[in-house]
mmCIF file of C-alpha atoms and ligand atoms in Angstrom:
data_model
loop_
_atom_site.group_PDB
_atom_site.id
_atom_site.type_symbol
_atom_site.label_atom_id
_atom_site.label_comp_id
_atom_site.label_asym_id
_atom_site.label_seq_id
_atom_site.Cartn_x
_atom_site.Cartn_y
_atom_site.Cartn_z
ATOM 1 C CA MET A 1344 3.335 -0.930 23.089
ATOM 2 C CA ILE A 1345 4.316 -4.095 21.376
ATOM 3 C CA ASN A 1346 1.704 -5.952 19.558
ATOM 4 C CA VAL A 1347 1.697 -9.585 18.207
ATOM 5 C CA THR A 1348 2.203 -8.064 14.726
ATOM 6 C CA LYS A 1349 2.745 -4.654 13.063
ATOM 7 C CA THR A 1350 1.639 -4.003 9.520
ATOM 8 C CA TYR A 1351 4.535 -3.052 7.007
ATOM 9 C CA LEU A 1352 3.848 0.349 5.556
ATOM 10 C CA PRO A 1353 5.778 1.328 2.415
ATOM 11 C CA PRO A 1354 7.102 4.921 1.957
ATOM 12 C CA ILE A 1355 4.028 7.029 1.433
ATOM 13 C CA GLU A 1356 5.528 8.371 -1.632
ATOM 14 C CA GLU A 1357 5.409 5.136 -3.431
ATOM 15 C CA TYR A 1358 1.725 4.617 -2.577
ATOM 16 C CA GLN A 1359 1.047 8.176 -3.833
ATOM 17 C CA GLN A 1360 2.605 7.588 -7.238
ATOM 18 C CA TYR A 1361 0.158 4.746 -7.718
ATOM 19 C CA VAL A 1362 -2.777 6.738 -6.348
ATOM 20 C CA GLN A 1363 -1.761 9.514 -9.041
ATOM 21 C CA GLY A 1364 -2.125 6.982 -11.777
ATOM 22 C CA ILE A 1365 -5.485 5.903 -10.566
ATOM 23 C CA TRP A 1366 -6.664 9.539 -10.645
ATOM 24 C CA GLN A 1367 -5.298 10.011 -14.125
ATOM 25 C CA ARG A 1368 -7.126 6.811 -15.377
ATOM 26 C CA ASN A 1369 -10.242 7.413 -13.342
ATOM 27 C CA GLN A 1370 -10.629 3.556 -13.037
ATOM 28 C CA LEU A 1371 -10.984 2.440 -9.506
ATOM 29 C CA THR A 1372 -11.882 -1.231 -9.826
ATOM 30 C CA ASN A 1373 -13.165 -3.839 -12.195
ATOM 31 C CA ASN A 1374 -10.020 -5.773 -12.889
ATOM 32 C CA GLY A 1375 -8.035 -2.538 -13.499
ATOM 33 C CA PRO A 1376 -4.293 -2.296 -14.724
ATOM 34 C CA LEU A 1377 -2.995 -2.345 -11.075
ATOM 35 C CA VAL A 1378 -5.062 -5.551 -10.242
ATOM 36 C CA GLN A 1379 -3.548 -7.025 -13.463
ATOM 37 C CA GLU A 1380 0.032 -6.011 -12.739
ATOM 38 C CA LEU A 1381 -0.191 -7.360 -9.210
ATOM 39 C CA GLU A 1382 -1.441 -10.803 -10.551
ATOM 40 C CA LYS A 1383 1.356 -10.844 -13.056
ATOM 41 C CA LYS A 1384 3.929 -10.075 -10.554
ATOM 42 C CA LEU A 1385 2.571 -12.487 -8.012
ATOM 43 C CA LYS A 1386 2.704 -15.280 -10.616
ATOM 44 C CA GLU A 1387 6.297 -14.426 -11.319
ATOM 45 C CA TYR A 1388 7.278 -13.940 -7.699
ATOM 46 C CA LEU A 1389 5.532 -17.192 -6.579
ATOM 47 C CA GLY A 1390 6.124 -19.262 -9.780
ATOM 48 C CA VAL A 1391 2.547 -20.321 -10.081
ATOM 49 C CA LYS A 1392 0.396 -20.879 -13.126
ATOM 50 C CA HIS A 1393 -2.864 -19.070 -12.271
ATOM 51 C CA CYS A 1394 -3.458 -16.311 -9.663
ATOM 52 C CA PHE A 1395 -6.754 -14.478 -9.086
ATOM 53 C CA TYR A 1396 -6.594 -11.580 -6.776
ATOM 54 C CA VAL A 1397 -9.733 -11.320 -4.769
ATOM 55 C CA SER A 1398 -11.175 -9.153 -1.909
ATOM 56 C CA ASN A 1399 -9.921 -11.385 0.887
ATOM 57 C CA GLY A 1400 -8.915 -14.831 2.190
ATOM 58 C CA THR A 1401 -12.367 -15.808 3.276
ATOM 59 C CA ILE A 1402 -14.128 -15.248 0.035
ATOM 60 C CA ALA A 1403 -11.311 -17.129 -1.509
ATOM 61 C CA ILE A 1404 -12.249 -20.207 0.362
ATOM 62 C CA GLN A 1405 -15.709 -19.795 -0.531
ATOM 63 C CA ILE A 1406 -15.248 -19.424 -4.377
ATOM 64 C CA ALA A 1407 -12.843 -22.537 -4.083
ATOM 65 C CA LEU A 1408 -15.720 -24.563 -2.722
ATOM 66 C CA LYS A 1409 -18.000 -23.139 -5.159
ATOM 67 C CA VAL A 1410 -16.018 -23.807 -8.372
ATOM 68 C CA LEU A 1411 -15.499 -27.305 -7.176
ATOM 69 C CA ASN A 1412 -19.141 -27.804 -6.819
ATOM 70 C CA ILE A 1413 -18.836 -29.008 -3.202
ATOM 71 C CA THR A 1414 -22.124 -29.124 -1.444
ATOM 72 C CA LYS A 1415 -21.856 -31.933 1.167
ATOM 73 C CA GLU A 1416 -19.213 -32.925 3.689
ATOM 74 C CA VAL A 1417 -15.779 -31.264 3.852
ATOM 75 C CA ILE A 1418 -13.220 -32.833 6.117
ATOM 76 C CA THR A 1419 -11.273 -29.995 7.753
ATOM 77 C CA THR A 1420 -8.965 -29.059 10.525
ATOM 78 C CA PRO A 1421 -10.171 -27.726 13.899
ATOM 79 C CA PHE A 1422 -6.851 -25.901 14.372
ATOM 80 C CA SER A 1423 -7.128 -22.842 12.150
ATOM 81 C CA TYR A 1424 -8.528 -19.416 12.150
ATOM 82 C CA CYS A 1425 -12.395 -19.546 12.331
ATOM 83 C CA ALA A 1426 -12.616 -18.292 8.607
ATOM 84 C CA THR A 1427 -11.600 -21.830 7.293
ATOM 85 C CA SER A 1428 -14.758 -23.628 8.944
ATOM 86 C CA HIS A 1429 -17.018 -20.617 8.635
ATOM 87 C CA ALA A 1430 -16.532 -20.526 4.878
ATOM 88 C CA ILE A 1431 -17.636 -24.114 4.873
ATOM 89 C CA VAL A 1432 -20.820 -23.404 6.839
ATOM 90 C CA TRP A 1433 -21.500 -20.243 4.830
ATOM 91 C CA GLU A 1434 -21.471 -22.288 1.624
ATOM 92 C CA ASN A 1435 -24.116 -24.705 3.183
ATOM 93 C CA CYS A 1436 -21.578 -27.522 3.425
ATOM 94 C CA THR A 1437 -21.028 -29.569 6.399
ATOM 95 C CA PRO A 1438 -17.530 -29.428 8.197
ATOM 96 C CA VAL A 1439 -16.435 -32.655 9.527
ATOM 97 C CA PHE A 1440 -13.316 -32.169 11.891
ATOM 98 C CA ALA A 1441 -10.259 -34.507 11.549
ATOM 99 C CA ASP A 1442 -7.961 -34.069 14.549
ATOM 100 C CA ILE A 1443 -4.416 -32.686 14.000
ATOM 101 C CA SER A 1444 -1.081 -34.339 14.614
ATOM 102 C CA PRO A 1445 0.410 -33.331 18.049
ATOM 103 C CA ASP A 1446 3.822 -32.480 16.573
ATOM 104 C CA ASP A 1447 2.981 -30.093 13.657
ATOM 105 C CA PHE A 1448 -0.492 -29.124 14.497
ATOM 106 C CA CYS A 1449 -1.593 -29.680 10.892
ATOM 107 C CA ILE A 1450 -4.387 -32.046 10.005
ATOM 108 C CA ASP A 1451 -3.662 -35.656 10.665
ATOM 109 C CA PRO A 1452 -3.974 -37.630 7.326
ATOM 110 C CA SER A 1453 -4.718 -40.789 9.012
ATOM 111 C CA LYS A 1454 -7.570 -39.298 10.782
ATOM 112 C CA VAL A 1455 -8.842 -37.768 7.502
ATOM 113 C CA GLU A 1456 -9.071 -41.208 5.861
ATOM 114 C CA GLN A 1457 -11.049 -42.622 8.833
ATOM 115 C CA LEU A 1458 -13.711 -40.045 8.368
ATOM 116 C CA ILE A 1459 -14.301 -40.447 4.738
ATOM 117 C CA THR A 1460 -17.913 -41.451 3.932
ATOM 118 C CA GLU A 1461 -20.002 -41.501 0.666
ATOM 119 C CA ASN A 1462 -20.854 -37.926 1.440
ATOM 120 C CA THR A 1463 -17.384 -36.570 1.586
ATOM 121 C CA GLU A 1464 -16.533 -34.387 -1.201
ATOM 122 C CA ALA A 1465 -13.372 -32.536 -0.288
ATOM 123 C CA ILE A 1466 -10.564 -32.013 2.187
ATOM 124 C CA LEU A 1467 -9.872 -28.327 3.346
ATOM 125 C CA ALA A 1468 -6.554 -28.178 5.175
ATOM 126 C CA THR A 1469 -4.649 -25.391 6.753
ATOM 127 C CA HIS A 1470 -0.747 -25.224 6.464
ATOM 128 C CA VAL A 1471 -0.545 -23.988 10.116
ATOM 129 C CA TYR A 1472 1.908 -21.240 10.770
ATOM 130 C CA GLY A 1473 3.092 -21.620 7.207
ATOM 131 C CA ASN A 1474 4.398 -25.069 7.744
ATOM 132 C CA PRO A 1475 3.233 -27.491 5.115
ATOM 133 C CA CYS A 1476 0.633 -30.292 5.883
ATOM 134 C CA GLU A 1477 1.720 -33.855 4.828
ATOM 135 C CA VAL A 1478 0.821 -32.765 1.277
ATOM 136 C CA ASP A 1479 1.929 -36.161 -0.514
ATOM 137 C CA THR A 1480 -0.195 -38.332 1.719
ATOM 138 C CA LEU A 1481 -3.255 -36.098 1.635
ATOM 139 C CA ALA A 1482 -2.944 -35.983 -2.133
ATOM 140 C CA ALA A 1483 -2.904 -39.621 -2.253
ATOM 141 C CA ILE A 1484 -5.806 -39.999 -0.029
ATOM 142 C CA ALA A 1485 -7.784 -37.372 -2.109
ATOM 143 C CA GLN A 1486 -7.052 -39.295 -5.259
ATOM 144 C CA LYS A 1487 -7.825 -42.749 -3.750
ATOM 145 C CA HIS A 1488 -11.357 -41.562 -2.753
ATOM 146 C CA ASN A 1489 -11.940 -39.169 -5.688
ATOM 147 C CA ILE A 1490 -12.356 -36.080 -3.512
ATOM 148 C CA LYS A 1491 -11.024 -32.611 -4.064
ATOM 149 C CA LEU A 1492 -8.196 -31.178 -1.897
ATOM 150 C CA ILE A 1493 -8.145 -27.442 -1.024
ATOM 151 C CA TYR A 1494 -5.462 -25.778 1.135
ATOM 152 C CA ASP A 1495 -6.136 -22.604 3.234
ATOM 153 C CA ALA A 1496 -2.668 -21.375 2.644
ATOM 154 C CA ALA A 1497 -3.286 -18.115 4.309
ATOM 155 C CA HIS A 1498 0.124 -18.326 6.255
ATOM 156 C CA ALA A 1499 2.079 -19.668 3.417
ATOM 157 C CA PHE A 1500 2.909 -16.602 1.322
ATOM 158 C CA GLY A 1501 6.158 -17.329 -0.355
ATOM 159 C CA VAL A 1502 6.769 -20.792 1.401
ATOM 160 C CA LYS A 1503 8.586 -23.279 -0.919
ATOM 161 C CA VAL A 1504 9.044 -26.950 -0.849
ATOM 162 C CA ASN A 1505 12.053 -28.056 -3.026
ATOM 163 C CA GLY A 1506 11.720 -24.805 -5.102
ATOM 164 C CA THR A 1507 8.002 -25.143 -5.531
ATOM 165 C CA SER A 1508 5.421 -22.850 -4.071
ATOM 166 C CA LEU A 1509 3.268 -24.343 -1.458
ATOM 167 C CA PHE A 1510 0.390 -22.664 -3.436
ATOM 168 C CA SER A 1511 0.812 -25.150 -6.191
ATOM 169 C CA PHE A 1512 -0.290 -28.195 -4.001
ATOM 170 C CA GLY A 1513 -3.945 -29.447 -3.988
ATOM 171 C CA ASP A 1514 -6.626 -28.631 -6.523
ATOM 172 C CA ILE A 1515 -6.935 -25.022 -5.254
ATOM 173 C CA SER A 1516 -4.931 -23.143 -2.787
ATOM 174 C CA THR A 1517 -6.143 -19.941 -1.163
ATOM 175 C CA CYS A 1518 -4.253 -16.993 0.603
ATOM 176 C CA SER A 1519 -5.118 -13.903 2.493
ATOM 177 C CA PHE A 1520 -3.377 -10.559 1.995
ATOM 178 C CA HIS A 1521 -4.796 -8.969 5.098
ATOM 179 C CA SER A 1522 -2.763 -6.291 6.991
ATOM 180 C CA THR A 1523 -1.503 -8.937 9.568
ATOM 181 C CA LYS A 1524 -0.084 -11.348 7.137
ATOM 182 C CA VAL A 1525 3.582 -11.613 5.867
ATOM 183 C CA PHE A 1526 2.484 -10.004 2.371
ATOM 184 C CA HIS A 1527 -0.575 -7.700 2.443
ATOM 185 C CA SER A 1528 -2.567 -5.323 0.379
ATOM 186 C CA THR A 1529 -4.533 -3.798 3.101
ATOM 187 C CA GLU A 1530 -7.309 -6.324 2.680
ATOM 188 C CA GLY A 1531 -7.152 -8.903 -0.032
ATOM 189 C CA GLY A 1532 -6.560 -12.596 -0.896
ATOM 190 C CA ALA A 1533 -5.948 -14.902 -3.879
ATOM 191 C CA ILE A 1534 -6.701 -18.066 -5.353
ATOM 192 C CA PHE A 1535 -4.272 -20.415 -6.953
ATOM 193 C CA THR A 1536 -4.701 -23.419 -9.291
ATOM 194 C CA ASP A 1537 -2.849 -25.121 -12.092
ATOM 195 C CA ASP A 1538 -6.012 -26.363 -13.708
ATOM 196 C CA ASP A 1539 -7.165 -24.103 -16.745
ATOM 197 C CA GLN A 1540 -10.870 -25.212 -16.499
ATOM 198 C CA LEU A 1541 -10.993 -24.151 -12.724
ATOM 199 C CA ALA A 1542 -9.112 -20.970 -13.523
ATOM 200 C CA TYR A 1543 -11.775 -20.062 -15.973
ATOM 201 C CA LEU A 1544 -14.573 -20.692 -13.430
ATOM 202 C CA ILE A 1545 -12.709 -18.842 -10.605
ATOM 203 C CA ASP A 1546 -12.348 -15.809 -12.924
ATOM 204 C CA SER A 1547 -16.114 -15.623 -13.630
ATOM 205 C CA TYR A 1548 -17.306 -16.625 -10.130
ATOM 206 C CA ARG A 1549 -15.433 -13.621 -8.584
ATOM 207 C CA SER A 1550 -17.041 -11.183 -10.784
ATOM 208 C CA PHE A 1551 -20.756 -11.884 -10.682
ATOM 209 C CA GLY A 1552 -20.519 -14.710 -13.016
ATOM 210 C CA HIS A 1553 -20.579 -12.649 -16.349
ATOM 211 C CA LYS A 1554 -18.184 -10.644 -18.486
ATOM 212 C CA SER A 1555 -19.938 -7.854 -20.101
ATOM 213 C CA ASP A 1556 -22.927 -9.081 -21.874
ATOM 214 C CA ASN A 1557 -22.044 -12.727 -21.579
ATOM 215 C CA TYR A 1558 -23.806 -14.394 -18.591
ATOM 216 C CA TYR A 1559 -22.385 -17.653 -17.519
ATOM 217 C CA THR A 1560 -23.186 -18.556 -13.993
ATOM 218 C CA ILE A 1561 -24.342 -17.425 -10.480
ATOM 219 C CA GLY A 1562 -21.232 -15.508 -9.239
ATOM 220 C CA ILE A 1563 -20.492 -13.419 -6.172
ATOM 221 C CA ASN A 1564 -18.564 -9.963 -5.869
ATOM 222 C CA GLY A 1565 -15.056 -11.162 -4.882
ATOM 223 C CA LYS A 1566 -13.113 -8.562 -6.856
ATOM 224 C CA ASN A 1567 -10.556 -6.209 -5.285
ATOM 225 C CA SER A 1568 -9.719 -2.506 -6.108
ATOM 226 C CA GLU A 1569 -6.974 -0.565 -7.617
ATOM 227 C CA PHE A 1570 -6.111 0.982 -4.250
ATOM 228 C CA HIS A 1571 -5.673 -2.368 -2.614
ATOM 229 C CA ALA A 1572 -3.623 -3.676 -5.540
ATOM 230 C CA ALA A 1573 -1.498 -0.509 -5.147
ATOM 231 C CA MET A 1574 -0.767 -1.338 -1.732
ATOM 232 C CA GLY A 1575 0.255 -4.853 -2.682
ATOM 233 C CA LEU A 1576 2.487 -3.591 -5.422
ATOM 234 C CA CYS A 1577 4.308 -1.384 -2.905
ATOM 235 C CA VAL A 1578 4.718 -4.239 -0.454
ATOM 236 C CA LEU A 1579 5.856 -7.051 -2.784
ATOM 237 C CA PRO A 1580 9.177 -5.821 -3.526
ATOM 238 C CA LYS A 1581 10.026 -5.651 0.149
ATOM 239 C CA VAL A 1582 8.892 -9.137 1.102
ATOM 240 C CA LYS A 1583 12.350 -10.565 0.863
ATOM 241 C CA GLU A 1584 13.705 -7.948 3.259
ATOM 242 C CA ILE A 1585 10.795 -8.332 5.600
ATOM 243 C CA VAL A 1586 11.082 -12.089 5.660
ATOM 244 C CA GLU A 1587 14.814 -11.749 6.522
ATOM 245 C CA ALA A 1588 14.183 -9.335 9.382
ATOM 246 C CA ARG A 1589 11.756 -11.798 10.703
ATOM 247 C CA LYS A 1590 14.060 -14.681 10.389
ATOM 248 C CA ASN A 1591 16.493 -12.890 12.662
ATOM 249 C CA ILE A 1592 14.020 -12.354 15.285
ATOM 250 C CA PHE A 1593 12.684 -15.940 14.880
ATOM 251 C CA ASP A 1594 16.338 -17.225 15.371
ATOM 252 C CA LEU A 1595 16.752 -15.007 18.538
ATOM 253 C CA TYR A 1596 13.620 -16.470 20.231
ATOM 254 C CA ASP A 1597 14.992 -19.812 19.369
ATOM 255 C CA LYS A 1598 18.107 -19.172 21.126
ATOM 256 C CA LEU A 1599 16.722 -17.320 24.141
ATOM 257 C CA LEU A 1600 13.564 -19.178 25.105
ATOM 258 C CA ASN A 1601 13.625 -21.964 27.801
ATOM 259 C CA TRP A 1602 12.786 -25.048 25.810
ATOM 260 C CA ASP A 1603 12.547 -27.423 28.829
ATOM 261 C CA LYS A 1604 9.128 -25.639 29.612
ATOM 262 C CA LEU A 1605 8.017 -24.802 26.020
ATOM 263 C CA THR A 1606 7.294 -26.582 22.845
ATOM 264 C CA LYS A 1607 6.956 -25.421 19.194
ATOM 265 C CA PRO A 1608 5.672 -26.878 16.112
ATOM 266 C CA LYS A 1609 7.971 -29.549 14.308
ATOM 267 C CA VAL A 1610 8.497 -28.604 10.589
ATOM 268 C CA LYS A 1611 8.028 -32.147 9.009
ATOM 269 C CA ILE A 1612 8.842 -31.266 5.483
ATOM 270 C CA PRO A 1613 11.912 -28.999 4.769
ATOM 271 C CA VAL A 1614 10.891 -25.658 3.473
ATOM 272 C CA GLU A 1615 11.967 -22.332 2.494
ATOM 273 C CA SER A 1616 10.079 -20.549 5.372
ATOM 274 C CA ASN A 1617 8.379 -17.153 5.521
ATOM 275 C CA HIS A 1618 8.615 -17.049 9.400
ATOM 276 C CA ALA A 1619 4.998 -15.739 9.446
ATOM 277 C CA TYR A 1620 4.402 -16.608 13.144
ATOM 278 C CA TYR A 1621 6.359 -17.326 16.358
ATOM 279 C CA PRO A 1622 4.082 -19.881 18.216
ATOM 280 C CA VAL A 1623 4.839 -21.478 21.499
ATOM 281 C CA PHE A 1624 3.031 -23.994 23.452
ATOM 282 C CA PHE A 1625 2.943 -23.756 27.201
ATOM 283 C CA ASP A 1626 2.471 -26.922 29.458
ATOM 284 C CA SER A 1627 -1.096 -25.795 30.508
ATOM 285 C CA GLU A 1628 -3.557 -23.021 29.771
ATOM 286 C CA GLU A 1629 -2.940 -21.794 33.364
ATOM 287 C CA VAL A 1630 0.690 -21.255 32.457
ATOM 288 C CA LEU A 1631 -0.262 -19.385 29.259
ATOM 289 C CA LEU A 1632 -2.499 -17.135 31.258
ATOM 290 C CA LYS A 1633 0.136 -16.318 33.786
ATOM 291 C CA VAL A 1634 2.540 -15.498 31.032
ATOM 292 C CA ARG A 1635 -0.027 -13.408 29.214
ATOM 293 C CA THR A 1636 -0.698 -11.355 32.344
ATOM 294 C CA ALA A 1637 2.978 -10.822 32.885
ATOM 295 C CA LEU A 1638 3.584 -9.645 29.509
ATOM 296 C CA GLU A 1639 0.421 -7.370 29.392
ATOM 297 C CA ALA A 1640 1.790 -5.625 32.487
ATOM 298 C CA GLU A 1641 4.786 -4.474 30.375
ATOM 299 C CA ASN A 1642 2.389 -3.397 27.471
ATOM 300 C CA ILE A 1643 3.357 -6.403 25.426
ATOM 301 C CA PHE A 1644 0.351 -8.271 23.548
ATOM 302 C CA PRO A 1645 0.722 -11.552 22.142
ATOM 303 C CA ARG A 1646 -2.101 -13.389 20.581
ATOM 304 C CA ARG A 1647 -3.741 -16.625 21.640
ATOM 305 C CA TYR A 1648 -3.581 -18.298 17.987
ATOM 306 C CA PHE A 1649 -5.238 -20.483 17.163
ATOM 307 C CA TYR A 1650 -7.798 -20.307 19.867
ATOM 308 C CA PRO A 1651 -10.295 -21.704 20.502
ATOM 309 C CA SER A 1652 -10.150 -25.169 18.886
ATOM 310 C CA LEU A 1653 -12.996 -24.814 16.020
ATOM 311 C CA SER A 1654 -14.304 -28.298 16.949
ATOM 312 C CA THR A 1655 -15.583 -26.465 20.289
ATOM 313 C CA LEU A 1656 -17.637 -23.827 18.490
ATOM 314 C CA LYS A 1657 -21.220 -25.106 18.778
ATOM 315 C CA PHE A 1658 -22.421 -22.892 15.831
ATOM 316 C CA VAL A 1659 -19.964 -24.813 13.646
ATOM 317 C CA THR A 1660 -20.439 -28.286 14.744
ATOM 318 C CA ALA A 1661 -22.765 -30.189 17.047
ATOM 319 C CA GLU A 1662 -20.259 -32.956 17.717
ATOM 320 C CA SER A 1663 -16.566 -33.612 17.089
ATOM 321 C CA ASN A 1664 -13.769 -35.761 18.471
ATOM 322 C CA CYS A 1665 -10.576 -33.840 18.364
ATOM 323 C CA PRO A 1666 -8.831 -34.292 21.679
ATOM 324 C CA ILE A 1667 -5.504 -33.181 20.398
ATOM 325 C CA SER A 1668 -6.736 -29.810 18.909
ATOM 326 C CA ASP A 1669 -8.924 -29.213 21.928
ATOM 327 C CA ASP A 1670 -5.995 -29.784 24.222
ATOM 328 C CA ALA A 1671 -3.343 -27.767 21.948
ATOM 329 C CA ALA A 1672 -5.453 -24.630 21.306
ATOM 330 C CA PRO A 1673 -5.736 -23.376 24.838
ATOM 331 C CA ARG A 1674 -1.972 -23.682 25.270
ATOM 332 C CA ALA A 1675 -0.963 -21.873 22.102
ATOM 333 C CA MET A 1676 0.312 -18.395 21.939
ATOM 334 C CA ALA A 1677 1.740 -16.286 19.026
ATOM 335 C CA LEU A 1678 4.651 -14.135 20.275
ATOM 336 C CA PRO A 1679 5.305 -10.664 18.756
ATOM 337 C CA LEU A 1680 6.980 -10.851 15.488
ATOM 338 C CA TYR A 1681 7.314 -8.250 12.837
ATOM 339 C CA TYR A 1682 9.958 -6.707 10.607
ATOM 340 C CA ASP A 1683 11.169 -4.000 12.821
ATOM 341 C CA LEU A 1684 10.698 -5.493 16.352
ATOM 342 C CA ALA A 1685 13.882 -4.495 18.295
ATOM 343 C CA HIS A 1686 16.153 -7.252 19.179
ATOM 344 C CA THR A 1687 16.284 -5.727 22.727
ATOM 345 C CA ASP A 1688 12.495 -6.187 23.013
ATOM 346 C CA VAL A 1689 12.710 -9.844 21.913
ATOM 347 C CA GLU A 1690 15.287 -10.199 24.747
ATOM 348 C CA ARG A 1691 12.822 -8.469 27.311
ATOM 349 C CA ILE A 1692 9.946 -10.683 26.077
ATOM 350 C CA SER A 1693 12.031 -13.959 26.367
ATOM 351 C CA THR A 1694 13.104 -13.026 29.707
ATOM 352 C CA ILE A 1695 9.618 -12.183 31.006
ATOM 353 C CA ILE A 1696 8.480 -15.610 29.606
ATOM 354 C CA ASN A 1697 11.307 -17.684 31.071
ATOM 355 C CA ASN A 1698 10.958 -16.016 34.581
ATOM 356 C CA THR A 1699 7.191 -16.872 34.559
ATOM 357 C CA ILE A 1700 7.521 -20.404 33.577
ATOM 358 C CA SER A 1701 10.394 -21.278 35.492
HETATM 359 C C1 PLP Y 503 -6.172 -14.691 8.040
HETATM 360 C C2 PLP Y 503 -6.833 -16.073 7.777
HETATM 361 C C3 PLP Y 503 -8.035 -16.203 6.992
HETATM 362 C C4 PLP Y 503 -8.839 -15.178 6.516
HETATM 363 O O1 PLP Y 503 -8.348 -14.320 5.579
HETATM 364 P P1 PLP Y 503 -9.018 -12.859 5.615
HETATM 365 O O2 PLP Y 503 -8.295 -12.289 4.469
HETATM 366 O O3 PLP Y 503 -8.951 -12.048 6.683
HETATM 367 O O4 PLP Y 503 -10.413 -13.177 5.012
HETATM 368 C C5 PLP Y 503 -8.277 -17.503 6.735
HETATM 369 N N1 PLP Y 503 -7.518 -18.509 7.320
HETATM 370 C C6 PLP Y 503 -6.553 -18.396 7.867
HETATM 371 C C7 PLP Y 503 -5.685 -19.610 8.375
HETATM 372 C C8 PLP Y 503 -6.056 -17.244 8.152
HETATM 373 O O5 PLP Y 503 -5.017 -16.893 9.018
#
């Protein structure tokens, strides 16, 4: 069976070594030494100023909204995983969907600007498939209107623009370290900022809002455990190798697929990519469903991603005007891509797709 992704598992002995240390110290959570070591190594690896390890990528977005004191409208993208808009609704804020650009599927800055009202307090944009949003334009809009800029950078682990981590953009960036992501710690996530004041708040908000006897604010439990940090510490040294293997598969799909009948996202800003996903867009949903049936018959399971367009979810928004996202999401599919996917399987998958679409 071939799934859209397969979690990288380190040699079990490496994990066991960390577990032995946990047993010796008898400290399983509450900002333990492995959590601190992972945060330190992530900061070095990514070249970012502050990094707070949390329990997942969704709580990371919620904490970002909280520390920035966002309570009203958030302009966001309909082309993302549902966690992006759910975090906004969960925090009692109002998501306002700005449509995406048809070429890179990231939020369209010109649509963002049209939707700004006196109630707009933030932009929450996703770097779709790890490809950067138009970061300079969005930063200029946020500054001009004095609103906050948050990136859901769940797909962007290790992605660099001119040598700078994509996590350094915006007031706050968040990431997910879920098992399906390029870098993972079983479950997990992180919050990144360059702002010392925000860093102080994030640190207290993720841990009930108090440090021992000093109670500061209303917090939540966003901490992560020593066991999760241990997995992260085992996976981090392998990320370069994992990304390299993914790149080879990526290049092979590029070479083999029939681009007369398919499109893929344009990368507008040159990046050092992490090859997180291999998305293709079919001419219609009908073609996508035909391809999926053909692949499933061979025990190959791609994933409709992102689908559906979040602007179509009635429990998220009553109304929206996002024709580009509503058209793109039903045609979007992520193909299998993981570190040890055999090149012969990539050939097989490409042949099935090409035969079905031609
Ligand atoms: C994975 C993902 C999330 C959620 O992360 P979790 O760690 O699973 O909570 C949020 N946004 C995007 C774009 C994602 O891909």
